[in-house]
Structures are given as structure tokens and as C-alpha cells.
Amino acid sequence: MVNALERAERLEIILESLIKILGKTNERVDTLSKRVIQMEYSLQDASRQTKRVCLTRQRYDMNMSQELI
């Protein structure tokens, strides 16, 4: 029969293992969150660049059409 001291030691080991697992999970979540933020910034930047290109192209097209008139 397992005495109370052995049971307490086993529970302590299990608790320590769970804490380590939770810590690693939190690190992974933090890393994933940072990657998501980086991706959001990249998408915003790409969107801004695309808008600039479109506006530049529209202005160019307008200038070309005015020159033809």
C-alpha cells in the first residue's frame, strides 16, 4: 500500500511535470502570437504598397489619356 508520503511525492512530481508542460505551451503561444503580429504587419505593408501602385497606375493612365486628347 502506498503511504501518504509516497503519494505526496508522486503528486509533486506530476505537478512539476504539468507546470513544465504549461510553461512550454505558453512559450509556444507567445511565439505564435508574435508570428501572427508579424504577418499582420506584413499584410498591411503589402496592402499599402499595392494601393500605392494602383494609384500611381491610375495617375499614369489619366495623364496618358489627357495627352491623347
Short mmCIF file of C-alpha atoms in Angstrom, two decimals:
data_model
loop_
_atom_site.label_atom_id
_atom_site.label_comp_id
_atom_site.label_asym_id
_atom_site.label_seq_id
_atom_site.Cartn_x
_atom_site.Cartn_y
_atom_site.Cartn_z
CA MET A 1 0.00 0.00 0.00
CA VAL A 2 1.23 3.44 -0.90
CA ASN A 3 1.69 5.60 2.13
CA ALA A 4 0.80 9.27 2.32
CA LEU A 5 4.41 10.43 1.88
CA GLU A 6 4.88 8.46 -1.34
CA ARG A 7 1.56 9.71 -2.65
CA ALA A 8 2.54 13.30 -1.88
CA GLU A 9 5.89 12.82 -3.66
CA ARG A 10 4.17 11.37 -6.73
CA LEU A 11 1.68 14.22 -6.80
CA GLU A 12 4.53 16.71 -6.51
CA ILE A 13 6.32 15.11 -9.47
CA ILE A 14 3.12 15.16 -11.52
CA LEU A 15 2.51 18.80 -10.60
CA GLU A 16 6.07 19.77 -11.59
CA SER A 17 5.63 18.00 -14.92
CA LEU A 18 2.36 19.80 -15.57
CA ILE A 19 3.96 23.14 -14.74
CA LYS A 20 6.78 22.44 -17.22
CA ILE A 21 4.28 21.44 -19.90
CA LEU A 22 2.24 24.59 -19.26
CA GLY A 23 5.37 26.74 -19.46
CA LYS A 24 6.34 25.23 -22.81
CA THR A 25 2.80 25.69 -24.08
CA ASN A 26 2.85 29.35 -23.03
CA GLU A 27 6.17 29.83 -24.85
CA ARG A 28 4.66 28.32 -27.99
CA VAL A 29 1.60 30.55 -27.72
CA ASP A 30 3.82 33.61 -27.29
CA THR A 31 5.89 32.63 -30.31
CA LEU A 32 2.77 32.04 -32.37
CA SER A 33 1.31 35.38 -31.28
CA LYS A 34 4.50 37.17 -32.34
CA ARG A 35 4.39 35.44 -35.72
CA VAL A 36 0.75 36.43 -36.20
CA ILE A 37 1.58 40.06 -35.40
CA GLN A 38 4.49 39.97 -37.87
CA MET A 39 2.19 38.53 -40.53
CA GLU A 40 -0.42 41.23 -39.88
CA TYR A 41 2.22 43.96 -40.30
CA SER A 42 3.48 42.33 -43.48
CA LEU A 43 -0.04 42.13 -44.90
CA GLN A 44 -0.74 45.75 -44.00
CA ASP A 45 2.50 46.84 -45.64
CA ALA A 46 1.77 44.79 -48.76
CA SER A 47 -1.71 46.29 -48.91
CA ARG A 48 -0.31 49.83 -48.67
CA GLN A 49 2.21 49.11 -51.40
CA THR A 50 -0.49 47.66 -53.64
CA LYS A 51 -2.64 50.75 -53.12
CA ARG A 52 0.31 52.99 -54.00
CA VAL A 53 0.98 51.04 -57.17
CA CYS A 54 -2.69 51.21 -58.15
CA LEU A 55 -2.87 54.95 -57.51
CA THR A 56 0.34 55.52 -59.44
CA ARG A 57 -1.02 53.46 -62.33
CA GLN A 58 -4.32 55.38 -62.30
CA ARG A 59 -2.47 58.70 -62.39
CA TYR A 60 -0.30 57.47 -65.22
CA ASP A 61 -3.34 56.29 -67.17
CA MET A 62 -5.09 59.63 -66.59
CA ASN A 63 -2.04 61.55 -67.78
CA MET A 64 -1.73 59.37 -70.85
CA SER A 65 -5.40 59.77 -71.73
CA GLN A 66 -5.16 63.57 -71.33
CA GLU A 67 -2.16 63.67 -73.62
CA LEU A 68 -4.11 61.81 -76.27
CA ILE A 69 -6.88 64.40 -76.19
#
